[in-house]
Coordinates of C-alpha atoms in Angstrom, one line a residue:
M1 CA -0.1 0.0 0.0
L2 CA 2.7 2.5 1.1
N3 CA 5.2 1.5 -1.6
D4 CA 3.0 3.1 -4.2
L5 CA 3.1 6.6 -2.5
T6 CA 5.8 9.1 -3.0
A7 CA 8.4 9.9 -0.2
E8 CA 6.5 13.2 0.1
Q9 CA 3.2 11.6 0.5
K10 CA 4.5 9.1 3.1
N11 CA 5.8 12.1 5.0
I12 CA 2.5 13.6 5.1
L13 CA 1.0 10.6 6.4
Q14 CA 3.6 10.3 9.1
I15 CA 3.0 13.7 10.3
M16 CA -1.0 13.1 10.3
Q17 CA -0.8 9.9 12.1
P18 CA -0.2 10.9 15.6
V19 CA -2.8 13.8 15.4
L20 CA -5.6 12.0 14.1
G21 CA -6.8 10.8 17.4
L22 CA -7.0 14.4 18.7
V23 CA -8.8 15.4 15.6
A24 CA -11.4 12.7 16.0
D25 CA -12.0 14.0 19.7
I26 CA -12.3 17.6 18.4
A27 CA -15.1 16.4 15.6
H28 CA -16.7 14.0 17.9
A29 CA -16.3 11.8 15.2
C30 CA -14.8 8.6 13.8
V31 CA -12.1 9.4 11.6
T32 CA -10.7 7.1 8.9
V33 CA -7.8 7.2 6.4
Y34 CA -8.2 5.4 3.3
L35 CA -5.7 4.7 0.6
P36 CA -6.6 2.8 -2.6
E37 CA -4.9 -0.7 -3.3
V38 CA -3.1 -1.5 -6.5
D39 CA -6.2 -3.4 -7.3
K40 CA -8.3 -0.3 -7.8
K41 CA -11.4 -2.4 -6.8
W42 CA -10.2 -2.2 -3.2
L43 CA -9.4 0.4 -0.4
R44 CA -7.4 0.1 2.6
V45 CA -7.9 1.6 6.0
Y46 CA -4.5 3.1 6.8
Q47 CA -5.7 4.4 10.3
Q48 CA -8.9 4.7 12.1
E49 CA -9.6 6.6 15.3
F50 CA -12.7 6.8 17.5
A51 CA -13.5 9.9 19.4
R52 CA -13.2 9.8 23.1
T53 CA -15.5 13.0 23.5
T54 CA -18.7 11.2 22.6
V55 CA -20.3 7.9 22.7
G56 CA -22.4 5.7 20.3
L57 CA -19.5 5.4 17.6
E58 CA -18.1 2.0 19.1
A59 CA -17.3 -0.5 16.3
P60 CA -14.4 -2.7 15.4
N61 CA -11.3 -0.7 14.6
M62 CA -10.7 -1.1 10.7
T63 CA -7.0 -0.2 10.7
D64 CA -5.1 -2.1 8.1
R65 CA -8.2 -3.9 6.9
T66 CA -9.5 -3.7 3.2
V67 CA -12.9 -2.9 2.0
R68 CA -14.3 -2.9 -1.6
M69 CA -14.8 0.3 -3.5
V70 CA -18.3 -0.1 -4.0
E71 CA -19.0 -0.5 -0.2
E72 CA -17.7 2.9 0.3
P73 CA -19.0 5.2 -2.7
M74 CA -18.4 8.5 -1.3
V75 CA -14.9 7.6 -0.5
S76 CA -14.3 6.3 -4.0
R77 CA -15.8 9.3 -5.7
C78 CA -13.8 11.7 -3.4
I79 CA -10.5 10.0 -4.5
A80 CA -11.4 9.7 -8.1
K81 CA -12.7 13.2 -8.4
N82 CA -10.1 14.8 -5.8
V83 CA -13.3 16.9 -4.4
P84 CA -14.9 16.6 -0.8
M85 CA -18.0 14.6 -0.5
S86 CA -20.8 14.6 2.1
G87 CA -23.9 12.8 3.0
K88 CA -25.5 10.5 5.4
R89 CA -24.6 6.8 6.3
E90 CA -27.0 4.2 7.6
I91 CA -25.8 2.8 11.0
S92 CA -28.6 0.6 11.8
S93 CA -31.4 -1.3 10.1
G94 CA -34.9 -2.5 10.8
I95 CA -37.5 -0.9 12.6
D96 CA -35.4 2.0 14.2
I97 CA -33.0 3.3 11.3
K98 CA -30.4 5.9 12.4
Y99 CA -28.1 7.8 10.1
H100 CA -24.9 9.6 10.8
S101 CA -23.4 12.5 9.1
F102 CA -20.6 11.2 6.6
S103 CA -18.1 13.7 5.1
V104 CA -15.1 12.7 3.0
Y105 CA -12.0 15.0 2.2
P106 CA -9.3 14.2 -0.4
L107 CA -5.8 13.8 0.8
R108 CA -3.5 15.9 -1.4
D109 CA 0.2 16.2 -1.8
Y110 CA 1.8 19.5 -2.2
R111 CA 1.3 19.5 -5.7
G112 CA -2.6 19.0 -5.4
K113 CA -2.4 15.2 -6.4
C114 CA -5.0 13.2 -4.4
Y115 CA -3.4 9.9 -3.1
G116 CA -6.2 9.0 -0.5
A117 CA -9.1 10.2 1.5
V118 CA -10.1 10.9 5.2
S119 CA -13.7 10.6 6.5
F120 CA -15.4 11.9 9.4
D121 CA -18.3 9.7 10.8
T122 CA -20.5 11.5 13.4
G123 CA -24.1 11.4 15.0
S124 CA -23.9 14.9 16.2
P125 CA -22.4 17.0 13.5
D126 CA -21.3 20.5 13.9
E127 CA -20.0 21.8 10.5
I128 CA -17.8 24.4 11.9
I129 CA -16.1 22.3 14.3
I130 CA -15.7 19.4 11.8
Q131 CA -14.3 21.9 9.2
Q132 CA -11.6 23.3 11.5
A133 CA -10.6 19.8 12.6
I134 CA -10.0 18.7 8.9
E135 CA -8.3 22.0 8.3
L136 CA -6.1 21.4 11.4
L137 CA -5.2 17.9 10.1
L138 CA -4.6 18.7 6.5
N139 CA -2.3 21.8 7.3
M140 CA -0.2 19.8 9.7
K141 CA 3.5 20.4 8.5
S142 CA 5.7 19.3 11.0
P143 CA 5.6 16.3 13.6
V144 CA 3.8 16.8 16.9
A145 CA 3.9 13.4 18.3
D146 CA 5.9 14.5 21.4
N147 CA 4.2 17.8 21.6
E148 CA 1.8 17.9 24.8
Y149 CA -0.4 20.5 23.3
Y150 CA -1.5 17.9 20.6
Q151 CA -2.2 15.2 23.0
R152 CA -5.8 13.5 23.1
M153 CA -8.9 15.0 24.9
H154 CA -10.7 13.7 27.8
P155 CA -14.6 12.8 27.5
S156 CA -15.5 16.0 29.5
D157 CA -13.3 18.5 27.6
G158 CA -14.8 21.7 26.3
I159 CA -14.0 22.8 22.6
M160 CA -14.5 26.3 21.1
I161 CA -13.7 27.5 17.7
V162 CA -12.4 31.2 17.4
D163 CA -12.5 32.8 14.0
D164 CA -9.9 35.3 13.0
H165 CA -11.8 38.2 14.6
K166 CA -11.3 36.3 17.8
A167 CA -15.0 35.7 18.0
V168 CA -16.4 32.1 19.5
V169 CA -18.4 30.9 16.4
A170 CA -18.8 27.3 17.7
A171 CA -18.6 25.5 21.0
N172 CA -19.6 21.9 22.2
N173 CA -22.0 21.4 25.2
S174 CA -19.0 20.8 27.6
A175 CA -17.5 24.3 26.9
R176 CA -21.1 26.0 27.1
H177 CA -21.6 24.3 30.5
I178 CA -18.0 25.6 31.8
F179 CA -19.0 29.0 30.7
R180 CA -22.6 29.0 32.3
T181 CA -20.6 28.3 35.5
M182 CA -18.8 31.2 35.0
D183 CA -22.1 33.2 34.5
V184 CA -21.7 33.6 30.5
P185 CA -24.6 32.1 29.3
N186 CA -24.4 33.2 25.6
L187 CA -20.9 32.1 24.5
I188 CA -21.3 32.1 20.7
G189 CA -20.4 35.4 19.3
R190 CA -18.4 36.6 22.3
H191 CA -14.7 37.7 21.6
T192 CA -11.8 36.1 23.6
N193 CA -11.0 39.8 24.6
H194 CA -14.5 40.4 25.8
M195 CA -14.4 41.2 29.6
A196 CA -16.3 38.3 30.4
I197 CA -13.6 36.0 29.0
N198 CA -10.5 38.1 28.6
W199 CA -8.1 35.4 27.4
P200 CA -5.4 37.2 25.6
L201 CA -3.5 33.9 25.2
V202 CA -6.0 33.2 22.2
G203 CA -4.9 36.2 20.3
M204 CA -1.1 35.6 21.1
V205 CA -1.5 32.2 19.4
M206 CA -3.2 33.3 16.4
D207 CA -0.6 36.0 16.0
T208 CA 2.3 33.6 16.4
G209 CA 0.9 30.5 15.0
I210 CA 2.4 28.6 17.9
A211 CA 0.1 26.3 20.2
E212 CA 0.1 27.4 23.9
S213 CA -1.3 26.3 27.0
K214 CA -2.3 27.8 30.5
E215 CA -4.0 27.3 33.7
L216 CA -6.4 29.8 34.9
S217 CA -8.3 30.1 38.2
I218 CA -11.8 31.6 37.5
R219 CA -14.5 31.8 40.4
G220 CA -13.2 29.0 42.3
M221 CA -12.8 26.8 39.0
L222 CA -9.3 25.7 37.8
L223 CA -9.3 25.6 33.9
S224 CA -6.5 24.1 31.7
I225 CA -6.6 25.9 28.5
R226 CA -5.1 24.7 25.1
V227 CA -5.0 26.9 22.3
L228 CA -4.3 25.2 18.9
P229 CA -3.8 27.5 15.6
V230 CA -5.6 25.6 12.9
I231 CA -2.8 26.8 10.5
A232 CA 0.5 26.8 12.2
K233 CA 1.5 30.1 10.6
P234 CA 1.6 33.7 12.3
K235 CA -1.7 35.5 11.6
A236 CA -3.0 32.5 9.7
G237 CA -6.4 32.6 10.8
W238 CA -8.6 30.5 13.3
A239 CA -7.9 28.8 16.6
I240 CA -9.2 25.8 18.5
V241 CA -9.4 26.2 22.0
I242 CA -9.7 23.1 24.4
L243 CA -10.8 23.5 28.0
Q244 CA -10.4 21.0 30.9
D245 CA -11.8 21.5 34.2
I246 CA -8.8 20.3 36.5
T247 CA -10.3 21.8 40.0
E248 CA -11.1 18.4 41.4
L249 CA -7.6 17.0 39.7
R250 CA -5.6 19.5 41.5
K251 CA -7.4 19.3 44.8
K252 CA -6.7 15.5 44.6
D253 CA -3.0 16.1 43.8
E254 CA -2.6 18.4 46.7
E255 CA -4.3 16.0 49.1
L256 CA -1.9 13.3 47.8
L257 CA 1.1 15.9 48.2
I258 CA 0.0 16.6 52.0
K259 CA -0.3 12.6 52.6
S260 CA 2.9 12.1 51.4
V261 CA 4.6 14.8 53.5
V262 CA 2.8 13.5 56.4
I263 CA 3.9 9.9 55.7
K264 CA 7.5 11.0 55.3
E265 CA 7.5 13.0 58.5
I266 CA 6.2 10.0 60.3
H267 CA 8.7 7.9 59.0
H268 CA 11.5 10.3 59.9
R269 CA 10.1 10.5 63.6
V270 CA 10.1 6.8 63.9
K271 CA 13.8 6.6 62.7
N272 CA 14.7 9.2 65.2
N273 CA 12.7 7.2 68.0
L274 CA 14.5 4.1 67.2
Q275 CA 17.7 6.0 67.1
T276 CA 17.0 7.2 70.8
I277 CA 16.0 3.7 71.7
A278 CA 19.3 2.5 70.3
S279 CA 21.2 5.0 72.4
L280 CA 19.6 4.0 75.5
L281 CA 20.6 0.4 74.8
R282 CA 24.0 1.5 74.3
M283 CA 24.0 3.1 77.7
Q284 CA 22.6 0.2 79.3
S285 CA 25.0 -2.1 77.7
R286 CA 27.9 -0.1 79.0
R287 CA 26.6 -0.3 82.5
A288 CA 26.0 -4.0 82.5
Q289 CA 28.5 -6.1 84.4
N290 CA 27.7 -9.4 82.7
Q291 CA 29.5 -9.9 79.2
E292 CA 26.4 -12.1 78.0
T293 CA 24.2 -9.2 79.0
K294 CA 26.3 -6.8 76.9
N295 CA 26.3 -9.2 73.8
V296 CA 22.5 -9.2 74.1
L297 CA 22.0 -5.5 74.3
R298 CA 24.6 -5.0 71.4
D299 CA 22.6 -7.5 69.2
C300 CA 19.4 -5.5 69.9
V301 CA 21.1 -2.2 69.0
G302 CA 22.0 -3.8 65.6
R303 CA 18.4 -4.9 65.3
V304 CA 16.9 -1.6 66.0
N305 CA 19.3 0.4 63.8
S306 CA 18.8 -1.8 61.0
I307 CA 15.0 -0.9 61.0
A308 CA 15.9 2.7 61.5
I309 CA 17.8 2.5 58.4
V310 CA 14.8 1.4 56.5
H311 CA 12.5 4.3 57.9
E312 CA 15.3 6.6 57.0
Y313 CA 15.0 5.8 53.3
L314 CA 11.3 5.6 53.5
S315 CA 11.2 9.2 54.8
Q316 CA 13.2 10.3 51.5
Q317 CA 11.3 8.7 48.8
D318 CA 7.7 9.2 47.7
S319 CA 6.7 5.6 47.2
G320 CA 6.7 2.6 49.3
L321 CA 9.5 1.0 47.4
I322 CA 12.9 0.9 49.1
D323 CA 16.3 0.8 47.4
V324 CA 17.7 -2.4 49.0
D325 CA 21.0 -2.0 47.7
K326 CA 21.4 1.3 49.7
V327 CA 19.8 -0.1 52.8
A328 CA 22.1 -3.0 52.8
K329 CA 25.2 -0.9 52.3
G330 CA 24.2 1.4 55.2
I331 CA 23.6 -1.8 57.3
Y332 CA 26.9 -3.3 56.2
N333 CA 29.0 -0.3 56.7
A334 CA 27.5 0.4 60.4
L335 CA 28.0 -3.3 61.6
V336 CA 31.6 -3.5 60.2
T337 CA 32.6 -0.2 61.8
S338 CA 31.1 -1.0 65.2
M339 CA 31.9 -4.7 65.7
V340 CA 35.4 -5.1 64.0
S341 CA 38.1 -4.7 66.6
P342 CA 41.0 -2.1 65.3
D343 CA 43.6 -4.6 65.7
F344 CA 41.8 -7.2 63.4
A345 CA 42.6 -6.8 59.8
L346 CA 39.1 -7.6 58.1
E347 CA 39.3 -7.7 54.3
T348 CA 35.8 -6.8 53.1
S349 CA 33.9 -6.7 49.7
F350 CA 30.1 -5.5 49.1
S351 CA 28.2 -5.6 46.0
A352 CA 24.5 -5.2 45.5
E353 CA 22.2 -4.6 42.4
N354 CA 19.7 -2.0 42.1
A355 CA 16.4 -3.3 43.3
Q356 CA 13.5 -1.6 44.7
L357 CA 11.3 -3.9 47.0
P358 CA 8.2 -3.1 49.4
S359 CA 8.9 -1.7 52.7
E360 CA 7.8 -4.8 54.3
K361 CA 10.4 -7.0 52.4
A362 CA 13.1 -4.4 52.7
T363 CA 12.7 -4.4 56.5
S364 CA 12.9 -8.4 56.8
I365 CA 16.1 -8.1 54.4
A366 CA 17.5 -5.6 56.7
L367 CA 17.0 -7.5 59.8
I368 CA 18.2 -10.9 58.1
L369 CA 21.3 -9.0 56.9
N370 CA 22.0 -7.7 60.6
E371 CA 22.0 -11.0 62.1
M372 CA 24.0 -12.7 59.3
L373 CA 26.6 -10.2 59.6
Q374 CA 26.9 -10.1 63.2
N375 CA 26.9 -14.0 63.3
A376 CA 29.8 -13.9 60.8
I377 CA 31.9 -11.3 62.4
E378 CA 31.3 -12.7 66.0
H379 CA 31.9 -16.3 65.2
G380 CA 33.5 -16.7 61.9
F381 CA 37.1 -15.4 63.0
A382 CA 37.5 -16.8 66.7
G383 CA 41.2 -17.0 67.5
R384 CA 42.3 -15.2 64.4
D385 CA 43.9 -11.7 63.6
K386 CA 42.6 -11.5 60.2
G387 CA 39.9 -12.6 57.8
K388 CA 38.0 -12.0 54.6
L389 CA 34.1 -11.1 54.4
D390 CA 32.3 -10.8 51.2
V391 CA 28.6 -9.6 51.0
S392 CA 26.2 -9.8 47.7
F393 CA 22.7 -9.3 46.7
K394 CA 21.7 -10.1 43.4
L395 CA 19.0 -11.6 41.0
V396 CA 20.0 -15.0 40.1
G397 CA 17.2 -16.5 37.4
T398 CA 14.0 -16.3 39.4
N399 CA 15.4 -15.5 42.9
Y400 CA 17.0 -13.0 44.7
E401 CA 20.0 -14.1 46.6
L402 CA 21.6 -12.6 49.8
A403 CA 25.0 -14.1 50.5
I404 CA 27.6 -13.7 53.0
K405 CA 30.8 -15.6 52.8
D406 CA 33.9 -15.7 55.0
D407 CA 37.3 -17.5 55.1
G408 CA 37.0 -18.2 58.9
I409 CA 37.1 -21.5 61.1
G410 CA 33.8 -22.9 59.7
I411 CA 31.1 -24.8 61.3
P412 CA 32.5 -27.7 63.5
E413 CA 31.9 -31.3 61.9
G414 CA 28.6 -32.7 63.0
T415 CA 27.2 -29.5 64.2
D416 CA 23.3 -28.8 63.5
V417 CA 23.4 -25.0 63.6
F418 CA 19.6 -25.0 63.8
A419 CA 19.6 -27.0 66.9
T420 CA 21.7 -24.4 68.8
K421 CA 20.2 -21.7 70.8
S422 CA 21.3 -19.0 68.5
L423 CA 18.6 -16.6 68.3
G424 CA 19.9 -14.8 65.5
L425 CA 19.8 -17.9 63.3
K426 CA 16.3 -18.5 64.4
I427 CA 15.5 -14.9 63.3
I428 CA 17.1 -15.4 59.8
K429 CA 15.3 -18.7 59.2
T430 CA 11.8 -17.5 60.4
M431 CA 12.1 -14.3 58.3
A432 CA 13.4 -15.9 55.2
E433 CA 10.6 -18.6 55.3
S434 CA 7.6 -16.5 56.6
D435 CA 8.2 -13.0 55.5
L436 CA 10.1 -13.5 52.3
H437 CA 8.7 -17.0 51.4
G438 CA 12.2 -18.2 50.6
S439 CA 15.0 -20.3 52.3
F440 CA 18.0 -20.0 54.5
T441 CA 21.1 -22.2 54.4
I442 CA 24.4 -22.1 56.1
S443 CA 27.1 -24.4 55.2
N444 CA 31.1 -24.8 55.0
Q445 CA 32.8 -24.0 51.7
P446 CA 35.0 -26.4 50.2
E447 CA 38.0 -23.9 50.3
G448 CA 37.3 -23.1 53.9
G449 CA 35.0 -20.8 55.6
V450 CA 31.2 -20.4 55.7
L451 CA 28.5 -19.4 53.3
A452 CA 25.3 -18.2 54.6
L453 CA 22.7 -17.7 51.8
V454 CA 19.0 -16.4 51.8
K455 CA 17.1 -17.0 48.5
F456 CA 13.5 -15.5 47.9
P457 CA 11.5 -15.4 44.9
Y458 CA 11.3 -12.3 42.3
E459 CA 7.7 -11.7 42.0
G460 CA 8.0 -9.7 38.9
K461 CA 6.2 -6.3 40.3
E462 CA 9.4 -5.0 42.0
E463 CA 11.4 -2.4 40.1
K464 CA 15.1 -3.7 39.3

């Protein structure tokens, strides 16, 4: 189909393609682009768009399908004679027969040669609005795919057509309703510089030929206004004004912003409270006479600080997702700094993939990592003056893996680590299985030392 077109004609179609949906919205119509096949008995639907601003046009999308010329007589005559055609189209049969307005316009290249047609099928025709919509479509000279001003409309948006004298000559029901709310009952015939409207933006767009938008607060209503020049040239003529009432939308945005700020403040206060608790536990540990009590209090400080780090990141982010790599890095640095004796030569390495997980999982991972590190540092290098500790967090296949390896003394032969009274190992196993729905293993490595490994499934919803 496109192979029979010139490079110029293809370029025109590519420029028109992204704006066709907006044109359908403006015209309240189903808009269809037809191109003749090599076999002249057939037409191919190059693109079809249905208006979002009306109901009753629902039908199967015909894009890239073929139809016989005889089934679309007005389209066929339009292409053959290179002139616009208009009439009625029957959309239902039987007792209740309904008709739609059906208008067809030739697609011409810059030399005036017709290479296809575009049709407007609507049950509520407004000739002025349809005419300006087709003018907008046929006069597009540059791509607007990424231009926010030419994005599609919402069902409740208002449409106004402003002529070259800056007078409103047509408007849909939504626009009329918006202006009645503003105590402007008679919209048609008003000028945009009239004191009841006073929108200099419209005149500026018509003078420059460049689309613009603005938000205006009028009588307690917040309006988003898009002004599109029908022909994108300075002082070239008419303009299409699209109105959207965004009052409730902005209220919801403001409410969400307030909630977000409140939630962040709560996390910040929780973090401060947890750090206060950790400080109290440290004071108690220094006063304790029994070494076992000191060790228990030290372990509690680590657990509290791990949760505090999670809340610190929650207080800095807008979503409930946590950067696990940053949390893990924070816990790793804090424990290595606080637990490793200055006279012990510990070689460390840390690696973590970027992964964002829900706060519940991040908290479990933080506590698990805290226990794994404490266990490795406290028990892995007994009787030694140096050692190596590797920490990694990564996605392997369909599972996340949190691994800690050391080159320490290893687990004594025949020891069942899960049968011991170690609270840390029980915390790791319970959280890995119950909270993360994964597994925890700890075993000696062939080359010496211990590998502690937690695996849990990647559910595909987290961001990576």
